[in-house]
Each structure stands twice: as structure tokens, then as C-alpha cells.
Amino acid sequence: MTTGAEASTVAPSRRGRRAPLTYVLPSVAAAAAVVVPLIYVFVRALEGGARGWAAAVFSPLSAELLLNTLLLVAGVLPLTLVLALPTAWLVARTDLPGRRVWGVLAALPLVFPSYLAAFTLVAFLGPRGLLQGWLAATLGDRSLGEIAYGYSGALIALGFFTYPYVYLLAVAALRKSDPALEESARSLGAGAWRRFADVIVPQLVPSMRAGGLLVVLYTLSDFGVVSIVRYNTYTLGIYNAYRGLFDRTVAAALATVLIVLTLAFLALEVRLGRRSRPTRTRPSRPPAPLPLGRRWTPIALAWLTGLCAVGVGIPAGTIAWWAVRAFRADGIATWTAAAASGSLGTSLAAALIAVAFATPLALWAARHPSPLSRWIERIAFAGYALPGLVVALALVFFVTRALGFLYQTLALLIAGYVIRFLPEAVAAMRSSVAALSPSFEDAARSLGERPAGILRTITIPLLRPGLLAGGGLVFLTAMKELPATLILRPTGFDTLATRIWTAVSELFYADAAVPSMLLVMLSAIPMYVLVIRPALAGGRS
């Protein structure tokens, strides 16, 4: 993200100029839409009084949810590091055969949403799974099926399907590393492991920290995996309090704890970032691939084959197997088409609205930097940092009191998507704005063109790549969103995500297979074009 200092370098003449209202008003409206419902979560949590809030927060159930959530984070984070770092090293720094293909395959688990990962895990390893059927037929043993549930199931699903967040950042860092530092260490007599620890690891720390934060936030906010594998964390506890107990006050109280927990991890990351001193070098040349040799090449290929089999092969194969069985069912095409239509329509609407708000916000923050514009931008990012379930409950609590006519409407669902994923559009727009010279707009202004006309005829056309990238990212993530959709959707309205979750919750794996296949197909190309390919190519010198 471009800082205010960088923006002032791009357009120094704008620092003293007031931002046009076409930038300010939509930006303030977007920030208000984010912060007001979140504040209302705390208001609703305290409606029962401080004692009621304390009784819910410090209850044995809340303590169990906190312990389970922290244990899951403590297990998933190191697992993703173990999976991601060796893979990134093999792809970025060795002469691995077919490393470009392996580089893409290792990132493909991002295509599968977490609830799809859990579904395929249960459908493959669970008591009714494909592997269990084979073991029962050959060995008469079904004991392995329990691994798909509880803590082990959540750990496997989240670990193997979130490690690409660390992997993609590590690949970029390794490709940008300076080989001169390693050569200097070698000339001083440092061995391979010493060079790795003293030279490579310090250059990987920023990417490990950033990727690790994404993994932690994803684990804290996950609802699909823990609900399917039946592991009780804060997100599942909040959902059960809201849907099962119909107690919105308890749900709000638990949500405040999850908000504080999320903010605590964010603050910890900021503090660690201030203490660390990342190595800043400008490599004179790209690092040469290290030869693996006959000894290590088979081991590396075996590692990547196993990793991709778990992260890509098993989910894709399981979905295909159950889809074949599902095509024998009557009426499956009808409700799958309806769910697909719901996903596409709401996601497209959210993408268009998010881009409409992100454009003036990015332009204000980049072209007219000020304390107010920076704070508005930070507030807009709050929806992305917090779990989708909390954002959805915040909207429900707010509209039921202030805007009751919006409750159980598609407008509220789309608003939830926009609040949740607006930062993706803002980040994409900020990159485009930073690369855009303001001279064209200044020339139009000198000719008497009004700000709205400049925005429509000059700025927007020049920012088209950022608009498409930001809108595409919002569309992709909104289509896969589960907890916010479950809370905010109108009665009887389905998306592909909710159809999958409902079918898997009732153990109807065949019913979940076709919408799962369709969701993966709709997500694969945008995910590759917008996320995987830029991440893998961005680190090349």
C-alpha cells in the first residue's frame, strides 16, 4: 500500500489543496458503514448490563471456546510454516524439474474455500468416506475415520489449505534475495545451514510474519471448517448462540471477545514488526538456481507430490467422485443453477458497489493525504480484519433497531459483502493510483473541467486495470463467503456456499459435490489470474 509520503512524492502540488467532495463524501459514507455496526456490537452486548456481559464472557463455555480457538491457532500456524517454507525454497531457489508447474500446483489450494476443504476431508477420511470404505472392505477397520473430526480435522483442513498465504509471499521474498550476501557468507567459511540461518531467514522474516498474520486471522474467522468437523471455536459458538439459542445478547458478548482477540493479534504483529529489522537490499542479479543433484531431487519431488496430492488431488478427486454419483439424482441441476445464480448476482453487485466506493477513497488517500484521509482508509479496512460472522452480526444488530426494512433482504447481504471485502478493492485501486501521473487531471482542471467530469472522463478510464483487479477480487471472495451469507441471506435464498454447507452438514455428500465443482470452476481462473500468477511472477527479477 502506498503511504502518504509516497503519495506526496507523486503529486506534491496537491498536499495543500482541499480534496473534492466527490472523493470525501463516498469515503466517509463507506467508513461509517463499517464502523457504526461494529460499535453497535458492543452496545448490544452491554444491553443486559455489565454483569450479564461478564457472565457470558467469563462463563465455562467462553473459556472452552477461547482455549479451543487458541489451540487451533497454535497448531495451524506452525503447520503452515512447515509446509510453505520448504516448498517455496524448492520452487524459487533450486533447479527442481518442472518447478513452474509445481509453483502453480502448490498455490492451488487457495481455489478451495475452507468449508470445501473440510467437506472433501470428511468425504475422503470420514466414517462414510472413500478411504474408509476401502479400509472397511479390505481390512474391516473404520477407526481412521475419527481423524476427520475435532481438532485433528480442523488442523489438517486449515493447515493444508491456508499454507499458500505464507508460500506465495516466501517465493517472492526468495526470488528477490541478494545472492551477494550468500556468496560473502560462503567466502567467510559459513556452511550451507549457517548461510540459511544467518542470511536467508532474516530476508524471509517479513514475509513469514505477513503470511503468518493472514493465517492467524483466517483461523480466527473460520466458520466453515470448524462447523463441518465439529470443533467448537468462537465462531461456531457465536453462530450457535445466535441461531440455536436465539440469544443475540450472548452472541454479541462472545463477538466482542473475538473482536478483541483479533485486534490483539494485529497489535502483536505491529509490535513484532517494529522490533524486527528486515534486510533491505537491491539484488544486482537474480539468484542462481541451486542444483539438487541425484540425491535430493527424488526427495523434493516426493515432497511436492504428497503436498499437492493432499491440497489439490484429494479434494478435486473427491468432488469428482461424488459428482458422478450426484448426476443420477433428479432435480439436482435445478437447485444448483438457482444457487449459482444467487452467487453470481450478489457477488457481481458487491464487486460493482465496492469498486464505486473504493475509487474515491483510494484517490483521496493517495492524492490528498491528511490525518483524516488516513484514518478513514484505516477504518475502511476494519471489515476485512474482523471475522465475517462478526461483521454480519453487527449488521443484523444495527438494522433490526435502526433500519428494520433492510432485515432479511438481498440489499443487506450485498452490503455485508461490500463492508467485508472493500479493502481488496481499495488495495488494488491504491496501486493503480500510485502509478498514475496527475498531470492529465491537472491539465483538464486548468481547462475548467469540474472534479466530477475529470473523474468520469479521465481518471476512471486510466484506472481501468485497478478497477478490474479490485472488482475481480471482491467478486471472487464474495462468491465463496459462507458465515456472512448464512446470517444475512433472505429466507429461502441460496448460494453455492450455503448449498454446500447445508448438504455437508446433513451428510449428503453427493448433493454437495455438484455445487462444489461449480464453485471451484468459477473460482479457479479468477484466482489464478488475480492472485496466484501475480504472486509467483512478482518475485522474479
Coordinates of C-alpha atoms in Angstrom, one line a residue:
M1 CA 0.0 0.0 0.0
T2 CA 1.3 3.5 -0.8
T3 CA 2.0 5.6 2.2
G4 CA 1.1 9.3 2.5
A5 CA 4.7 10.2 1.9
E6 CA 4.9 8.3 -1.3
A7 CA 1.7 9.8 -2.5
S8 CA 3.0 13.3 -1.8
T9 CA 6.1 12.4 -3.9
V10 CA 3.7 11.6 -6.8
A11 CA 1.7 14.7 -6.5
P12 CA 3.4 17.3 -4.4
S13 CA 1.2 20.2 -5.5
R14 CA -1.9 18.5 -4.0
R15 CA -0.9 18.5 -0.4
G16 CA -2.3 21.9 0.3
R17 CA -5.3 21.5 -1.9
R18 CA -8.7 20.5 -0.4
A19 CA -10.0 17.2 -1.6
P20 CA -13.1 17.4 -3.7
L21 CA -16.4 16.3 -2.2
T22 CA -16.7 13.6 -4.9
Y23 CA -13.8 11.9 -3.0
V24 CA -14.7 12.8 0.6
L25 CA -18.4 12.0 0.8
P26 CA -18.3 8.5 -0.6
S27 CA -15.3 7.7 1.5
V28 CA -16.9 9.0 4.7
A29 CA -20.0 7.0 3.9
A30 CA -18.0 3.8 3.4
A31 CA -16.2 4.3 6.7
A32 CA -19.4 5.0 8.5
A33 CA -21.0 1.8 7.1
V34 CA -18.1 -0.2 8.5
V35 CA -17.7 1.4 12.0
V36 CA -21.3 2.1 13.1
P37 CA -22.4 -1.6 13.0
L38 CA -19.2 -2.7 14.7
I39 CA -19.7 -0.2 17.5
Y40 CA -23.3 -1.4 17.9
V41 CA -22.0 -4.9 18.7
F42 CA -20.6 -3.6 21.9
V43 CA -23.8 -1.6 22.6
R44 CA -25.9 -4.7 22.1
A45 CA -23.5 -6.8 24.3
L46 CA -24.0 -4.4 27.2
E47 CA -27.7 -4.2 26.9
G48 CA -28.0 -6.9 29.6
G49 CA -25.8 -4.9 31.9
A50 CA -22.1 -5.3 32.8
R51 CA -23.0 -8.4 34.9
G52 CA -24.8 -10.1 32.0
W53 CA -21.8 -9.3 29.7
A54 CA -19.3 -10.7 32.3
A55 CA -21.5 -13.8 32.8
A56 CA -21.4 -14.6 29.1
V57 CA -17.7 -13.7 28.6
F58 CA -16.3 -15.4 31.7
S59 CA -18.5 -18.5 31.5
P60 CA -17.1 -22.0 31.3
L61 CA -18.3 -22.2 27.7
S62 CA -16.5 -19.0 26.7
A63 CA -13.3 -20.3 28.4
E64 CA -13.6 -23.5 26.4
L65 CA -14.2 -21.6 23.2
L66 CA -11.1 -19.4 23.9
L67 CA -8.9 -22.4 24.7
N68 CA -10.0 -24.3 21.6
T69 CA -9.5 -21.2 19.3
L70 CA -6.0 -20.5 20.7
L71 CA -5.0 -24.2 20.4
L72 CA -6.2 -24.2 16.8
V73 CA -4.1 -21.1 16.0
A74 CA -1.1 -22.6 17.8
G75 CA -1.4 -25.7 15.7
V76 CA -2.2 -24.3 12.3
L77 CA 0.4 -21.5 12.2
P78 CA 3.5 -23.8 12.6
L79 CA 2.0 -26.4 10.3
T80 CA 1.6 -23.8 7.5
L81 CA 5.2 -22.7 8.0
V82 CA 6.5 -26.3 7.8
L83 CA 4.5 -26.8 4.6
A84 CA 5.2 -23.5 3.0
L85 CA 8.9 -22.7 3.5
P86 CA 10.5 -25.9 2.1
T87 CA 8.1 -25.7 -0.8
A88 CA 8.9 -22.1 -1.5
W89 CA 12.6 -22.8 -1.3
L90 CA 12.3 -25.7 -3.8
V91 CA 10.3 -23.6 -6.3
A92 CA 12.2 -20.3 -6.0
R93 CA 15.8 -21.3 -5.4
T94 CA 16.5 -24.8 -6.9
D95 CA 16.8 -26.5 -10.3
L96 CA 13.7 -28.6 -9.5
P97 CA 12.4 -30.3 -12.6
G98 CA 9.1 -28.6 -13.7
R99 CA 9.3 -26.0 -10.9
R100 CA 7.0 -23.6 -12.7
V101 CA 4.3 -26.2 -12.8
W102 CA 4.9 -27.2 -9.2
G103 CA 4.9 -23.5 -8.3
V104 CA 1.3 -23.2 -9.5
L105 CA 0.1 -26.5 -8.1
A106 CA 1.4 -25.7 -4.7
A107 CA -0.7 -22.5 -4.7
L108 CA -3.9 -24.1 -6.0
P109 CA -5.3 -25.0 -2.5
L110 CA -6.4 -21.3 -2.4
V111 CA -9.0 -22.2 -5.0
F112 CA -10.8 -24.4 -2.4
P113 CA -12.7 -22.4 0.3
S114 CA -12.1 -23.7 3.8
Y115 CA -15.6 -25.4 4.0
L116 CA -14.8 -27.2 0.7
A117 CA -11.5 -28.4 2.3
A118 CA -13.4 -29.7 5.3
F119 CA -16.1 -31.3 3.1
T120 CA -13.5 -33.2 1.0
L121 CA -11.6 -34.2 4.1
V122 CA -14.7 -35.7 5.7
A123 CA -15.9 -37.2 2.4
F124 CA -12.5 -38.9 2.0
L125 CA -11.3 -39.7 5.5
G126 CA -14.6 -39.7 7.5
P127 CA -16.6 -42.7 8.6
R128 CA -18.6 -42.7 5.3
G129 CA -15.6 -41.6 3.2
L130 CA -14.0 -43.1 0.2
L131 CA -10.8 -44.2 2.1
Q132 CA -12.9 -45.6 5.0
G133 CA -15.0 -47.7 2.5
W134 CA -11.9 -49.2 1.1
L135 CA -10.4 -49.9 4.5
A136 CA -13.6 -51.5 5.7
A137 CA -13.8 -53.7 2.6
T138 CA -10.2 -54.8 2.8
L139 CA -9.3 -54.7 6.4
G140 CA -12.6 -54.4 8.3
D141 CA -11.3 -51.2 10.0
R142 CA -13.0 -47.9 10.3
S143 CA -11.0 -46.4 13.2
L144 CA -9.2 -43.9 11.0
G145 CA -12.5 -42.0 10.3
E146 CA -12.2 -40.1 13.6
I147 CA -9.2 -38.1 12.3
A148 CA -11.5 -36.1 10.1
Y149 CA -13.4 -34.6 13.0
G150 CA -12.5 -32.5 16.0
Y151 CA -9.2 -30.8 16.5
S152 CA -7.3 -33.1 14.1
G153 CA -9.8 -32.5 11.2
A154 CA -9.7 -28.7 11.7
L155 CA -5.9 -28.7 11.9
I156 CA -5.5 -30.7 8.7
A157 CA -8.1 -28.7 6.7
L158 CA -6.9 -25.3 7.8
G159 CA -3.2 -26.2 7.7
F160 CA -3.1 -27.7 4.2
F161 CA -5.4 -25.1 2.7
T162 CA -4.0 -21.9 4.2
Y163 CA -0.3 -22.5 3.8
P164 CA -0.3 -20.8 0.3
Y165 CA -0.7 -17.5 2.1
V166 CA 2.8 -18.0 3.5
Y167 CA 4.1 -19.8 0.5
L168 CA 3.4 -17.1 -2.1
L169 CA 5.0 -14.4 0.0
A170 CA 8.0 -16.6 0.7
V171 CA 8.5 -17.3 -3.0
A172 CA 8.5 -13.6 -3.8
A173 CA 11.0 -12.9 -1.0
L174 CA 13.3 -15.7 -2.0
R175 CA 13.4 -14.6 -5.6
K176 CA 14.2 -11.0 -4.5
S177 CA 17.0 -12.1 -2.2
D178 CA 20.5 -10.9 -2.9
P179 CA 22.9 -13.7 -3.9
A180 CA 25.9 -11.5 -3.0
L181 CA 25.1 -11.9 0.7
E182 CA 25.2 -15.6 0.5
E183 CA 28.4 -15.5 -1.5
S184 CA 30.0 -13.3 1.1
A185 CA 29.0 -15.7 3.9
R186 CA 30.4 -18.6 1.9
S187 CA 33.7 -16.8 1.4
L188 CA 33.9 -16.4 5.2
G189 CA 33.6 -20.1 5.7
A190 CA 29.9 -20.4 6.6
G191 CA 28.4 -23.7 5.8
A192 CA 25.0 -24.3 4.0
W193 CA 22.9 -24.4 7.2
R194 CA 24.7 -21.4 8.7
R195 CA 24.2 -19.4 5.5
F196 CA 20.5 -20.3 5.5
A197 CA 20.0 -19.3 9.2
D198 CA 22.1 -16.1 9.1
V199 CA 21.4 -14.8 5.5
I200 CA 18.2 -16.4 4.1
V201 CA 16.0 -16.5 7.2
P202 CA 16.3 -12.7 8.0
Q203 CA 15.2 -11.9 4.5
L204 CA 12.2 -14.2 4.9
V205 CA 11.1 -12.8 8.3
P206 CA 8.8 -10.0 6.9
S207 CA 7.0 -12.4 4.5
M208 CA 6.7 -15.1 7.2
R209 CA 5.2 -12.5 9.6
A210 CA 2.8 -11.1 7.0
G211 CA 1.8 -14.6 5.8
G212 CA 1.5 -15.9 9.3
L213 CA -0.8 -13.0 10.2
L214 CA -3.1 -13.9 7.3
V215 CA -3.2 -17.5 8.5
V216 CA -3.9 -16.5 12.1
L217 CA -6.7 -14.1 11.0
Y218 CA -8.2 -16.7 8.7
T219 CA -8.1 -19.3 11.5
L220 CA -9.8 -16.9 14.0
S221 CA -12.5 -16.1 11.5
D222 CA -13.1 -19.6 10.0
F223 CA -16.6 -21.0 10.4
G224 CA -16.9 -23.5 7.6
V225 CA -14.2 -25.9 8.7
V226 CA -15.0 -25.9 12.4
S227 CA -18.7 -26.4 11.8
I228 CA -18.2 -29.3 9.4
V229 CA -15.6 -31.1 11.5
R230 CA -17.5 -30.3 14.7
Y231 CA -14.7 -28.4 16.6
N232 CA -16.1 -25.8 18.9
T233 CA -14.4 -22.4 18.5
Y234 CA -15.6 -18.8 19.0
T235 CA -17.1 -18.5 15.5
L236 CA -19.2 -21.7 16.0
G237 CA -20.1 -20.7 19.5
I238 CA -21.3 -17.3 18.3
Y239 CA -23.3 -18.9 15.5
N240 CA -24.9 -21.4 17.8
A241 CA -25.9 -18.7 20.3
Y242 CA -27.5 -16.7 17.5
R243 CA -29.2 -19.4 15.5
G244 CA -29.6 -22.2 18.1
L245 CA -30.3 -20.4 21.3
F246 CA -31.8 -17.3 19.7
D247 CA -29.9 -15.2 22.2
R248 CA -28.5 -12.2 20.4
T249 CA -27.1 -10.7 23.6
V250 CA -24.9 -13.7 24.3
A251 CA -23.9 -13.8 20.7
A252 CA -22.9 -10.1 20.9
A253 CA -20.9 -10.7 24.1
L254 CA -19.0 -13.5 22.6
A255 CA -18.4 -11.5 19.4
T256 CA -16.8 -8.7 21.5
V257 CA -14.2 -11.2 22.7
L258 CA -13.5 -12.4 19.2
I259 CA -13.0 -8.7 18.1
V260 CA -10.6 -8.1 21.0
L261 CA -8.8 -11.3 20.2
T262 CA -8.4 -10.3 16.6
L263 CA -7.2 -6.8 17.4
A264 CA -4.7 -8.3 19.9
F265 CA -3.1 -10.4 17.2
L266 CA -3.0 -7.4 14.9
A267 CA -1.3 -5.3 17.6
L268 CA 1.2 -8.1 18.3
E269 CA 2.1 -8.2 14.6
V270 CA 2.6 -4.4 14.6
R271 CA 4.9 -4.7 17.7
L272 CA 6.9 -7.5 16.2
G273 CA 7.3 -5.5 13.0
R274 CA 8.7 -2.6 14.9
R275 CA 11.2 -4.8 16.7
S276 CA 12.4 -6.6 13.7
R277 CA 14.9 -5.1 11.3
P278 CA 14.3 -6.6 7.8
T279 CA 17.3 -6.7 5.5
R280 CA 16.9 -4.2 2.7
T281 CA 19.0 -5.0 -0.3
R282 CA 18.7 -4.3 -4.0
P283 CA 20.0 -7.5 -5.7
S284 CA 22.4 -6.9 -8.6
R285 CA 21.2 -10.1 -10.3
P286 CA 18.7 -12.9 -9.7
P287 CA 19.9 -15.7 -7.5
A288 CA 21.2 -18.7 -9.5
P289 CA 19.2 -22.0 -9.0
L290 CA 20.9 -24.4 -6.6
P291 CA 21.4 -27.9 -8.0
L292 CA 19.6 -30.6 -6.1
G293 CA 21.5 -33.5 -7.6
R294 CA 20.5 -37.1 -7.8
R295 CA 20.2 -37.5 -4.1
W296 CA 17.8 -34.7 -3.3
T297 CA 15.7 -34.5 -6.5
P298 CA 13.6 -37.6 -5.8
I299 CA 13.1 -36.4 -2.2
A300 CA 11.9 -33.0 -3.4
L301 CA 9.6 -34.5 -6.0
A302 CA 8.1 -36.8 -3.4
W303 CA 7.5 -33.9 -1.0
L304 CA 5.7 -31.8 -3.6
T305 CA 3.8 -34.8 -4.9
G306 CA 2.5 -35.6 -1.5
L307 CA 1.7 -32.0 -0.7
C308 CA -0.2 -31.4 -3.9
A309 CA -2.0 -34.7 -3.6
V310 CA -3.4 -33.6 -0.2
G311 CA -4.0 -30.0 -1.2
V312 CA -5.3 -30.5 -4.8
G313 CA -5.6 -34.1 -5.8
I314 CA -7.7 -35.4 -2.9
P315 CA -10.2 -32.5 -2.9
A316 CA -10.6 -32.5 -6.7
G317 CA -10.8 -36.3 -6.9
T318 CA -13.3 -36.5 -4.0
I319 CA -15.6 -33.8 -5.5
A320 CA -15.4 -35.5 -8.9
W321 CA -16.3 -38.9 -7.4
W322 CA -19.3 -37.6 -5.5
A323 CA -20.4 -35.5 -8.5
V324 CA -20.6 -38.6 -10.7
R325 CA -22.9 -40.2 -8.1
A326 CA -24.9 -36.9 -7.8
F327 CA -25.7 -36.7 -11.5
R328 CA -28.0 -39.7 -11.1
A329 CA -30.2 -37.7 -8.7
D330 CA -33.3 -35.9 -10.1
G331 CA -33.6 -32.2 -9.8
I332 CA -30.0 -31.5 -8.8
A333 CA -29.4 -29.3 -11.9
T334 CA -32.4 -27.1 -10.9
W335 CA -31.3 -26.1 -7.4
T336 CA -27.7 -25.9 -8.4
A337 CA -28.5 -23.5 -11.1
A338 CA -30.6 -21.4 -8.7
A339 CA -27.7 -21.4 -6.1
A340 CA -25.2 -20.4 -8.9
S341 CA -27.5 -17.6 -10.0
G342 CA -27.7 -16.3 -6.4
S343 CA -23.9 -16.4 -6.0
L344 CA -23.1 -14.7 -9.3
G345 CA -25.8 -12.0 -8.9
T346 CA -24.9 -10.9 -5.3
S347 CA -21.2 -11.2 -5.9
L348 CA -21.3 -9.1 -9.0
A349 CA -23.4 -6.4 -7.3
A350 CA -21.0 -6.4 -4.4
A351 CA -18.0 -6.0 -6.7
L352 CA -19.5 -3.1 -8.6
I353 CA -20.5 -1.3 -5.4
A354 CA -17.2 -1.9 -3.7
V355 CA -15.3 -0.5 -6.7
A356 CA -17.6 2.5 -6.7
F357 CA -16.6 3.3 -3.1
A358 CA -13.0 2.2 -3.3
T359 CA -12.2 4.6 -6.2
P360 CA -12.8 7.9 -4.4
L361 CA -11.4 6.5 -1.2
A362 CA -8.1 5.5 -2.9
L363 CA -7.9 8.8 -4.7
W364 CA -8.5 10.8 -1.6
A365 CA -5.9 8.9 0.4
A366 CA -3.2 9.0 -2.3
R367 CA -3.8 12.4 -3.9
H368 CA -4.8 14.4 -0.8
P369 CA -3.0 12.8 2.1
S370 CA -4.0 14.1 5.5
P371 CA -4.7 12.6 9.0
L372 CA -8.4 12.4 8.2
S373 CA -7.9 10.6 4.9
R374 CA -5.5 8.1 6.6
W375 CA -8.0 7.4 9.4
I376 CA -10.9 7.0 7.0
E377 CA -8.8 4.5 5.0
R378 CA -7.8 2.5 8.1
I379 CA -11.5 2.4 9.3
A380 CA -12.5 1.0 5.9
F381 CA -10.0 -1.8 6.4
A382 CA -11.6 -2.9 9.7
G383 CA -14.3 -5.1 8.0
Y384 CA -11.5 -7.2 6.4
A385 CA -9.6 -7.7 9.6
L386 CA -12.6 -8.9 11.6
P387 CA -14.3 -12.3 11.1
G388 CA -17.2 -12.3 8.6
L389 CA -19.5 -13.7 11.2
V390 CA -18.9 -10.7 13.5
V391 CA -19.5 -8.2 10.6
A392 CA -22.7 -10.0 9.7
L393 CA -24.0 -10.0 13.3
A394 CA -23.1 -6.3 13.6
L395 CA -25.2 -5.5 10.6
V396 CA -28.1 -7.6 12.0
F397 CA -28.0 -5.9 15.4
F398 CA -27.9 -2.4 13.8
V399 CA -30.6 -2.8 11.1
T400 CA -33.1 -4.5 13.4
R401 CA -33.0 -1.4 15.6
A402 CA -32.4 1.4 13.1
L403 CA -33.3 0.2 9.6
G404 CA -35.7 -2.7 10.1
F405 CA -36.9 -2.6 6.5
L406 CA -33.4 -3.9 5.4
Y407 CA -33.5 -7.1 7.5
Q408 CA -33.7 -10.3 5.5
T409 CA -33.1 -8.6 2.2
L410 CA -30.6 -9.0 -0.6
A411 CA -29.5 -5.4 -0.1
L412 CA -28.3 -6.2 3.4
L413 CA -26.4 -9.3 2.2
I414 CA -24.7 -7.3 -0.6
A415 CA -23.9 -4.5 2.0
G416 CA -22.2 -7.2 4.2
Y417 CA -20.1 -8.3 1.2
V418 CA -19.1 -4.7 0.4
I419 CA -18.1 -4.0 4.0
R420 CA -16.2 -7.2 4.4
F421 CA -14.2 -7.0 1.1
L422 CA -14.0 -3.3 0.4
P423 CA -10.3 -3.3 1.4
E424 CA -9.5 -5.7 -1.5
A425 CA -10.8 -3.1 -4.0
V426 CA -9.1 -0.2 -2.1
A427 CA -5.7 -2.0 -2.2
A428 CA -5.9 -2.7 -5.9
M429 CA -7.0 0.9 -6.6
R430 CA -4.2 2.3 -4.4
S431 CA -1.6 0.6 -6.6
S432 CA -3.1 1.9 -9.8
V433 CA -3.5 5.5 -8.4
A434 CA 0.2 5.4 -7.2
A435 CA 1.3 4.6 -10.8
L436 CA -0.9 7.3 -12.4
S437 CA 0.6 10.7 -13.1
P438 CA -1.8 13.5 -12.0
S439 CA -0.7 15.7 -14.9
F440 CA -3.7 14.6 -17.1
E441 CA -6.1 15.7 -14.4
D442 CA -4.3 18.9 -13.7
A443 CA -4.5 19.7 -17.5
A444 CA -8.2 19.1 -17.5
R445 CA -8.7 21.2 -14.4
S446 CA -6.7 24.1 -15.9
L447 CA -9.2 24.0 -18.8
G448 CA -12.1 24.4 -16.5
E449 CA -13.3 20.9 -16.2
R450 CA -15.2 20.1 -12.9
P451 CA -13.9 17.3 -10.5
A452 CA -16.9 15.0 -11.3
G453 CA -16.2 15.4 -15.0
I454 CA -12.4 14.7 -14.5
L455 CA -13.2 11.6 -12.5
R456 CA -15.6 10.3 -15.2
T457 CA -13.7 11.2 -18.4
I458 CA -10.0 10.9 -17.4
T459 CA -9.4 9.2 -14.0
I460 CA -11.7 6.2 -14.3
P461 CA -10.5 5.2 -17.8
L462 CA -6.9 5.4 -16.8
L463 CA -7.5 3.4 -13.7
R464 CA -9.3 0.6 -15.5
P465 CA -6.7 -2.1 -14.6
G466 CA -7.1 -1.4 -10.9
L467 CA -10.9 -1.3 -11.2
L468 CA -10.9 -4.7 -12.9
A469 CA -8.5 -6.2 -10.4
G470 CA -10.2 -4.9 -7.4
G471 CA -13.7 -5.8 -8.7
G472 CA -12.5 -9.3 -9.6
L473 CA -11.0 -9.9 -6.1
V474 CA -14.2 -8.8 -4.4
F475 CA -16.3 -10.9 -6.8
L476 CA -14.1 -13.9 -6.1
T477 CA -14.1 -13.7 -2.3
A478 CA -17.8 -12.7 -2.0
M479 CA -18.8 -15.8 -4.1
K480 CA -17.0 -18.0 -1.6
E481 CA -18.2 -16.3 1.6
L482 CA -20.1 -18.6 4.0
P483 CA -20.8 -17.2 7.5
A484 CA -21.9 -13.8 6.5
T485 CA -24.2 -15.3 3.9
L486 CA -25.8 -17.7 6.4
I487 CA -26.6 -14.8 8.7
L488 CA -27.7 -12.1 6.2
R489 CA -29.4 -14.0 3.4
P490 CA -33.1 -13.8 3.0
T491 CA -35.2 -16.8 3.9
G492 CA -35.1 -19.3 1.1
F493 CA -32.2 -17.6 -0.8
D494 CA -29.3 -19.9 -1.6
T495 CA -25.8 -19.5 -2.9
L496 CA -23.3 -22.2 -3.9
A497 CA -21.6 -21.8 -0.5
T498 CA -24.8 -22.2 1.5
R499 CA -25.9 -25.2 -0.6
I500 CA -22.5 -26.9 0.1
W501 CA -22.7 -26.2 3.8
T502 CA -26.2 -27.4 4.2
A503 CA -25.6 -30.6 2.3
V504 CA -22.4 -31.5 4.1
S505 CA -24.0 -30.7 7.5
E506 CA -26.6 -33.3 6.7
L507 CA -24.0 -35.7 5.4
F508 CA -25.4 -35.6 1.8
Y509 CA -22.1 -35.5 0.1
A510 CA -23.5 -36.2 -3.4
D511 CA -25.7 -33.1 -3.0
A512 CA -22.7 -31.0 -2.1
A513 CA -20.5 -32.3 -5.0
V514 CA -22.0 -30.5 -7.9
P515 CA -22.2 -27.0 -6.4
S516 CA -18.6 -27.6 -5.1
M517 CA -17.4 -28.4 -8.6
L518 CA -19.2 -25.4 -10.0
L519 CA -17.7 -23.1 -7.3
V520 CA -14.2 -24.4 -7.9
M521 CA -14.6 -23.9 -11.7
L522 CA -15.9 -20.4 -11.3
S523 CA -13.1 -19.5 -8.8
A524 CA -10.1 -21.2 -10.4
I525 CA -9.5 -18.9 -13.4
P526 CA -10.0 -15.6 -11.4
M527 CA -7.9 -16.9 -8.5
Y528 CA -5.1 -17.8 -10.9
V529 CA -5.2 -14.6 -12.9
L530 CA -5.7 -12.2 -9.9
V531 CA -3.7 -13.8 -7.1
I532 CA -1.5 -16.8 -8.0
R533 CA 0.1 -15.7 -11.2
P534 CA 0.9 -12.1 -10.0
A535 CA 2.3 -13.5 -6.7
L536 CA 4.5 -16.1 -8.4
A537 CA 5.6 -13.6 -11.1
G538 CA 6.1 -10.6 -8.8
G539 CA 9.2 -12.0 -7.2
R540 CA 11.1 -12.6 -10.4
S541 CA 13.8 -10.1 -11.1

